[in-house]
Amino acid sequence: MSLKRRLPFLRWSFLRMATGARNITTTGQIGDGREAAAVDYVLANARPGDIDDVLARIDEFAYEKSLLINIGDEKGALLDAAVRRANPALALELGTYCGYSALRIARAAPSARVYSIELAEANAVNARQIWAHAGVADRITCVVGTIGDDGRTLDALTARHGFAAGGLDFLFIDHDKDAYLTDLQSILDRGWLHPGAIVVADNVKVPGAPRYREYMQAQQGTRWDTIEHRTHVEYQSLLHDLVLESTYLGG
């Protein structure tokens, strides 16, 4: 691995991402056009209908062109394994970004219906282009909204997409870190998760979701059984991160 790959702060796109942190929370993008550039790169270089190649080209762009804030290849392997353990018929993701992790979920669970909730319409447009190029647009649906919008998005999932009590097998959380716990609680309040359903949360250490981690630690063995995967922040090997994989026990 090259020094620039291992040490992200040597890359201009990392420094630009740091200055664009405020944009991420308000617009869902860094603010320098890298997300649209990633879509263009995939459409120009990835084989149509080939999920593996589309994912590889996104990773290539993130390593060689501009860093992206999707889960990445190292942590993506943890996501893949958790999806296979859950073997979901219905999966939900919070935070679409460029559509990378939804693609990984769809690849690991080829018979699943995958729904992704995204704040930014621009991200939804980008992700849909990537999913269509990969040939899975019929299996992944992006819903523009937020879980914390007084129930409107949750109601839409129920009314338009058939979400019901006990029907959700897998949940991936990778959006606003401050909303991890409250959004999980909103989904629990709907009763969608069943005992044995799996919830995976990215970036629990960096940028960090301390309240979510504290909750899972407090509920260990009663409501949840959690494994903490020690790994690295996406697309580098210097900064450490945590991915939490939690199996719902009910209650």
C-alpha positions as a Markdown table, in Angstrom:
| # | Residue | x | y | z |
|---|---|---|---|---|
| 1 | Met | 0.0 | 0.0 | 0.0 |
| 2 | Ser | 1.4 | 3.4 | -1.0 |
| 3 | Leu | 2.2 | 6.0 | 1.7 |
| 4 | Lys | -0.6 | 8.3 | 0.5 |
| 5 | Arg | -3.1 | 5.4 | 0.8 |
| 6 | Arg | -1.9 | 4.6 | 4.3 |
| 7 | Leu | -1.7 | 8.2 | 5.5 |
| 8 | Pro | -4.8 | 10.1 | 4.3 |
| 9 | Phe | -3.7 | 13.5 | 5.6 |
| 10 | Leu | -1.0 | 13.5 | 2.8 |
| 11 | Arg | -3.9 | 13.8 | 0.3 |
| 12 | Trp | -5.5 | 17.1 | -0.7 |
| 13 | Ser | -8.9 | 15.4 | -0.9 |
| 14 | Phe | -8.6 | 14.5 | 2.8 |
| 15 | Leu | -7.8 | 18.1 | 3.8 |
| 16 | Arg | -10.7 | 19.3 | 1.7 |
| 17 | Met | -13.0 | 16.8 | 3.3 |
| 18 | Ala | -12.0 | 18.0 | 6.8 |
| 19 | Thr | -12.9 | 21.6 | 5.8 |
| 20 | Gly | -16.1 | 20.4 | 4.3 |
| 21 | Ala | -17.3 | 18.6 | 7.5 |
| 22 | Arg | -20.1 | 21.2 | 8.0 |
| 23 | Asn | -21.4 | 20.6 | 4.5 |
| 24 | Ile | -21.7 | 16.9 | 5.2 |
| 25 | Thr | -24.2 | 17.4 | 8.0 |
| 26 | Thr | -26.3 | 19.9 | 6.1 |
| 27 | Thr | -26.1 | 18.8 | 2.4 |
| 28 | Gly | -24.8 | 15.2 | 2.7 |
| 29 | Gln | -21.8 | 16.0 | 0.5 |
| 30 | Ile | -18.3 | 17.3 | 0.9 |
| 31 | Gly | -19.0 | 20.3 | -1.3 |
| 32 | Asp | -16.3 | 20.0 | -3.9 |
| 33 | Gly | -18.2 | 17.9 | -6.4 |
| 34 | Arg | -16.4 | 14.6 | -5.6 |
| 35 | Glu | -19.6 | 12.6 | -5.3 |
| 36 | Ala | -20.7 | 13.5 | -8.8 |
| 37 | Ala | -17.2 | 12.9 | -10.1 |
| 38 | Ala | -17.4 | 9.4 | -8.5 |
| 39 | Val | -20.6 | 8.7 | -10.4 |
| 40 | Asp | -19.0 | 9.8 | -13.7 |
| 41 | Tyr | -15.9 | 7.6 | -13.0 |
| 42 | Val | -18.1 | 4.6 | -12.4 |
| 43 | Leu | -20.2 | 5.1 | -15.5 |
| 44 | Ala | -17.1 | 5.5 | -17.6 |
| 45 | Asn | -15.0 | 2.7 | -16.2 |
| 46 | Ala | -17.2 | 0.0 | -14.6 |
| 47 | Arg | -18.7 | -2.9 | -16.6 |
| 48 | Pro | -22.5 | -2.4 | -16.8 |
| 49 | Gly | -24.4 | -5.0 | -14.8 |
| 50 | Asp | -21.3 | -6.1 | -12.8 |
| 51 | Ile | -21.8 | -5.3 | -9.0 |
| 52 | Asp | -18.2 | -6.4 | -8.2 |
| 53 | Asp | -16.7 | -4.2 | -10.8 |
| 54 | Val | -18.8 | -1.2 | -9.8 |
| 55 | Leu | -17.8 | -1.6 | -6.2 |
| 56 | Ala | -14.1 | -2.0 | -7.2 |
| 57 | Arg | -14.3 | 1.2 | -9.3 |
| 58 | Ile | -15.8 | 3.2 | -6.4 |
| 59 | Asp | -13.0 | 1.9 | -4.2 |
| 60 | Glu | -10.5 | 2.8 | -6.9 |
| 61 | Phe | -11.8 | 6.4 | -7.1 |
| 62 | Ala | -11.7 | 6.8 | -3.3 |
| 63 | Tyr | -8.1 | 5.6 | -3.2 |
| 64 | Glu | -6.7 | 7.3 | -6.3 |
| 65 | Lys | -8.9 | 10.3 | -7.0 |
| 66 | Ser | -10.8 | 11.7 | -4.0 |
| 67 | Leu | -11.6 | 10.2 | -0.6 |
| 68 | Leu | -15.3 | 9.2 | -0.1 |
| 69 | Ile | -17.1 | 8.8 | 3.2 |
| 70 | Asn | -18.9 | 5.5 | 2.4 |
| 71 | Ile | -17.9 | 2.5 | 4.5 |
| 72 | Gly | -15.1 | 1.4 | 2.2 |
| 73 | Asp | -13.5 | -1.9 | 1.4 |
| 74 | Glu | -12.1 | -3.0 | 4.7 |
| 75 | Lys | -15.1 | -2.3 | 6.8 |
| 76 | Gly | -17.3 | -3.3 | 3.9 |
| 77 | Ala | -16.1 | -6.9 | 4.4 |
| 78 | Leu | -17.5 | -6.7 | 7.9 |
| 79 | Leu | -20.8 | -5.4 | 6.6 |
| 80 | Asp | -20.9 | -8.3 | 4.0 |
| 81 | Ala | -20.4 | -10.9 | 6.6 |
| 82 | Ala | -23.1 | -9.5 | 8.9 |
| 83 | Val | -25.6 | -9.3 | 6.0 |
| 84 | Arg | -24.9 | -13.0 | 5.2 |
| 85 | Arg | -25.4 | -13.9 | 8.8 |
| 86 | Ala | -28.8 | -12.1 | 8.8 |
| 87 | Asn | -29.8 | -13.5 | 5.4 |
| 88 | Pro | -32.4 | -10.8 | 5.1 |
| 89 | Ala | -35.5 | -10.6 | 3.0 |
| 90 | Leu | -35.9 | -7.0 | 4.0 |
| 91 | Ala | -32.9 | -4.6 | 4.8 |
| 92 | Leu | -32.9 | -1.0 | 5.7 |
| 93 | Glu | -30.0 | 1.5 | 5.5 |
| 94 | Leu | -29.8 | 4.9 | 7.1 |
| 95 | Gly | -27.5 | 7.1 | 5.0 |
| 96 | Thr | -27.2 | 6.4 | 1.2 |
| 97 | Tyr | -24.4 | 8.7 | 0.2 |
| 98 | Cys | -23.2 | 7.4 | -3.2 |
| 99 | Gly | -25.0 | 4.1 | -2.9 |
| 100 | Tyr | -21.9 | 2.0 | -2.1 |
| 101 | Ser | -23.1 | 0.2 | 1.0 |
| 102 | Ala | -26.5 | -0.5 | -0.3 |
| 103 | Leu | -24.7 | -2.2 | -3.3 |
| 104 | Arg | -22.8 | -4.4 | -0.8 |
| 105 | Ile | -25.9 | -5.3 | 1.0 |
| 106 | Ala | -27.7 | -6.2 | -2.3 |
| 107 | Arg | -24.7 | -8.3 | -3.4 |
| 108 | Ala | -24.5 | -10.2 | -0.1 |
| 109 | Ala | -28.2 | -10.8 | 0.0 |
| 110 | Pro | -29.3 | -11.2 | -3.6 |
| 111 | Ser | -32.9 | -12.1 | -2.7 |
| 112 | Ala | -33.4 | -9.1 | -0.3 |
| 113 | Arg | -35.4 | -5.9 | -0.8 |
| 114 | Val | -33.1 | -3.1 | 0.2 |
| 115 | Tyr | -34.3 | 0.4 | 1.2 |
| 116 | Ser | -32.0 | 3.3 | 1.9 |
| 117 | Ile | -33.0 | 6.5 | 3.6 |
| 118 | Glu | -31.1 | 9.6 | 2.5 |
| 119 | Leu | -31.4 | 13.3 | 3.5 |
| 120 | Ala | -30.0 | 14.8 | 0.3 |
| 121 | Glu | -31.9 | 14.5 | -3.0 |
| 122 | Ala | -28.5 | 14.9 | -4.9 |
| 123 | Asn | -27.1 | 11.8 | -3.2 |
| 124 | Ala | -30.2 | 9.9 | -4.1 |
| 125 | Val | -29.8 | 10.9 | -7.7 |
| 126 | Asn | -26.2 | 9.8 | -7.7 |
| 127 | Ala | -26.9 | 6.5 | -6.0 |
| 128 | Arg | -29.7 | 5.6 | -8.3 |
| 129 | Gln | -27.4 | 6.1 | -11.3 |
| 130 | Ile | -24.8 | 3.8 | -9.8 |
| 131 | Trp | -27.4 | 1.1 | -8.9 |
| 132 | Ala | -28.8 | 1.2 | -12.4 |
| 133 | His | -25.3 | 0.8 | -13.8 |
| 134 | Ala | -24.7 | -2.2 | -11.5 |
| 135 | Gly | -28.0 | -3.7 | -12.7 |
| 136 | Val | -29.7 | -3.7 | -9.3 |
| 137 | Ala | -32.0 | -0.7 | -9.5 |
| 138 | Asp | -35.0 | -3.0 | -9.2 |
| 139 | Arg | -33.8 | -4.3 | -5.8 |
| 140 | Ile | -32.7 | -1.1 | -4.1 |
| 141 | Thr | -35.0 | 1.8 | -3.3 |
| 142 | Cys | -33.9 | 5.2 | -2.1 |
| 143 | Val | -36.4 | 7.1 | 0.0 |
| 144 | Val | -35.5 | 10.8 | 0.5 |
| 145 | Gly | -36.1 | 11.9 | 4.1 |
| 146 | Thr | -35.0 | 11.4 | 7.6 |
| 147 | Ile | -36.1 | 9.2 | 10.5 |
| 148 | Gly | -36.4 | 12.2 | 12.7 |
| 149 | Asp | -39.0 | 14.1 | 10.6 |
| 150 | Asp | -41.9 | 13.5 | 13.0 |
| 151 | Gly | -42.7 | 10.1 | 11.5 |
| 152 | Arg | -43.3 | 11.1 | 7.9 |
| 153 | Thr | -40.5 | 8.9 | 6.4 |
| 154 | Leu | -41.4 | 6.0 | 8.7 |
| 155 | Asp | -45.0 | 6.3 | 7.7 |
| 156 | Ala | -44.0 | 6.3 | 4.1 |
| 157 | Leu | -42.1 | 3.1 | 4.6 |
| 158 | Thr | -45.2 | 1.5 | 6.1 |
| 159 | Ala | -47.7 | 2.8 | 3.6 |
| 160 | Arg | -45.8 | 2.6 | 0.4 |
| 161 | His | -43.2 | -0.1 | 1.0 |
| 162 | Gly | -44.9 | -2.6 | 3.3 |
| 163 | Phe | -42.8 | -2.2 | 6.4 |
| 164 | Ala | -44.6 | -3.9 | 9.3 |
| 165 | Ala | -44.0 | -5.3 | 12.8 |
| 166 | Gly | -41.4 | -8.0 | 12.8 |
| 167 | Gly | -40.6 | -7.6 | 9.1 |
| 168 | Leu | -37.1 | -6.0 | 9.2 |
| 169 | Asp | -34.2 | -8.4 | 9.2 |
| 170 | Phe | -31.2 | -6.1 | 8.8 |
| 171 | Leu | -30.5 | -2.5 | 9.6 |
| 172 | Phe | -27.3 | -0.6 | 8.6 |
| 173 | Ile | -26.7 | 2.8 | 10.3 |
| 174 | Asp | -24.2 | 5.2 | 8.7 |
| 175 | His | -25.7 | 8.7 | 8.7 |
| 176 | Asp | -25.7 | 11.6 | 11.2 |
| 177 | Lys | -23.7 | 10.2 | 14.1 |
| 178 | Asp | -25.8 | 12.2 | 16.7 |
| 179 | Ala | -28.9 | 10.5 | 15.4 |
| 180 | Tyr | -27.8 | 6.9 | 15.6 |
| 181 | Leu | -29.5 | 6.1 | 18.9 |
| 182 | Thr | -32.6 | 8.2 | 18.5 |
| 183 | Asp | -33.3 | 6.8 | 15.0 |
| 184 | Leu | -32.7 | 3.2 | 16.2 |
| 185 | Gln | -35.2 | 3.9 | 19.0 |
| 186 | Ser | -37.8 | 5.2 | 16.6 |
| 187 | Ile | -37.4 | 2.0 | 14.5 |
| 188 | Leu | -37.7 | -0.1 | 17.7 |
| 189 | Asp | -40.9 | 1.8 | 18.6 |
| 190 | Arg | -42.4 | 0.7 | 15.3 |
| 191 | Gly | -41.7 | -2.9 | 16.2 |
| 192 | Trp | -40.1 | -3.6 | 12.9 |
| 193 | Leu | -37.1 | -5.5 | 14.2 |
| 194 | His | -37.6 | -9.1 | 15.3 |
| 195 | Pro | -35.4 | -11.2 | 17.7 |
| 196 | Gly | -32.4 | -12.3 | 15.7 |
| 197 | Ala | -32.4 | -9.2 | 13.4 |
| 198 | Ile | -29.0 | -7.7 | 13.0 |
| 199 | Val | -28.0 | -4.0 | 13.3 |
| 200 | Val | -24.6 | -2.7 | 12.1 |
| 201 | Ala | -23.3 | 0.8 | 12.9 |
| 202 | Asp | -20.3 | 2.3 | 11.2 |
| 203 | Asn | -18.0 | 5.1 | 12.4 |
| 204 | Val | -18.8 | 4.5 | 16.1 |
| 205 | Lys | -15.3 | 5.7 | 17.1 |
| 206 | Val | -14.5 | 8.2 | 14.3 |
| 207 | Pro | -16.2 | 10.6 | 14.0 |
| 208 | Gly | -17.9 | 8.7 | 16.9 |
| 209 | Ala | -21.3 | 7.8 | 18.2 |
| 210 | Pro | -20.7 | 7.6 | 22.0 |
| 211 | Arg | -24.3 | 7.5 | 23.1 |
| 212 | Tyr | -25.1 | 4.7 | 20.7 |
| 213 | Arg | -22.1 | 2.7 | 22.0 |
| 214 | Glu | -23.0 | 3.4 | 25.6 |
| 215 | Tyr | -26.5 | 2.2 | 25.0 |
| 216 | Met | -25.4 | -1.1 | 23.4 |
| 217 | Gln | -23.0 | -1.7 | 26.2 |
| 218 | Ala | -25.7 | -1.1 | 28.8 |
| 219 | Gln | -28.1 | -3.4 | 27.0 |
| 220 | Gln | -25.6 | -6.2 | 26.4 |
| 221 | Gly | -27.0 | -9.6 | 27.1 |
| 222 | Thr | -30.5 | -8.3 | 27.8 |
| 223 | Arg | -31.9 | -6.6 | 24.7 |
| 224 | Trp | -28.8 | -6.8 | 22.5 |
| 225 | Asp | -25.8 | -9.0 | 21.9 |
| 226 | Thr | -23.1 | -6.8 | 20.4 |
| 227 | Ile | -19.7 | -7.5 | 18.9 |
| 228 | Glu | -17.3 | -4.5 | 18.5 |
| 229 | His | -15.2 | -4.9 | 15.4 |
| 230 | Arg | -11.9 | -3.0 | 15.7 |
| 231 | Thr | -11.0 | -1.7 | 12.2 |
| 232 | His | -9.9 | 1.4 | 10.4 |
| 233 | Val | -11.5 | 4.5 | 9.1 |
| 234 | Glu | -12.4 | 4.1 | 5.4 |
| 235 | Tyr | -9.7 | 4.1 | 2.8 |
| 236 | Gln | -6.6 | 4.3 | 5.0 |
| 237 | Ser | -4.8 | 2.3 | 7.7 |
| 238 | Leu | -3.7 | 4.9 | 10.2 |
| 239 | Leu | -6.9 | 6.0 | 12.0 |
| 240 | His | -8.7 | 3.3 | 13.9 |
| 241 | Asp | -12.5 | 2.9 | 14.0 |
| 242 | Leu | -15.2 | 0.7 | 15.5 |
| 243 | Val | -18.0 | -1.1 | 13.7 |
| 244 | Leu | -20.7 | -2.4 | 16.0 |
| 245 | Glu | -22.7 | -5.5 | 15.0 |
| 246 | Ser | -25.7 | -6.0 | 17.3 |
| 247 | Thr | -28.1 | -8.9 | 17.3 |
| 248 | Tyr | -31.6 | -7.9 | 18.6 |
| 249 | Leu | -32.7 | -10.2 | 21.5 |
| 250 | Gly | -36.2 | -8.7 | 21.8 |
| 251 | Gly | -37.8 | -7.0 | 24.7 |
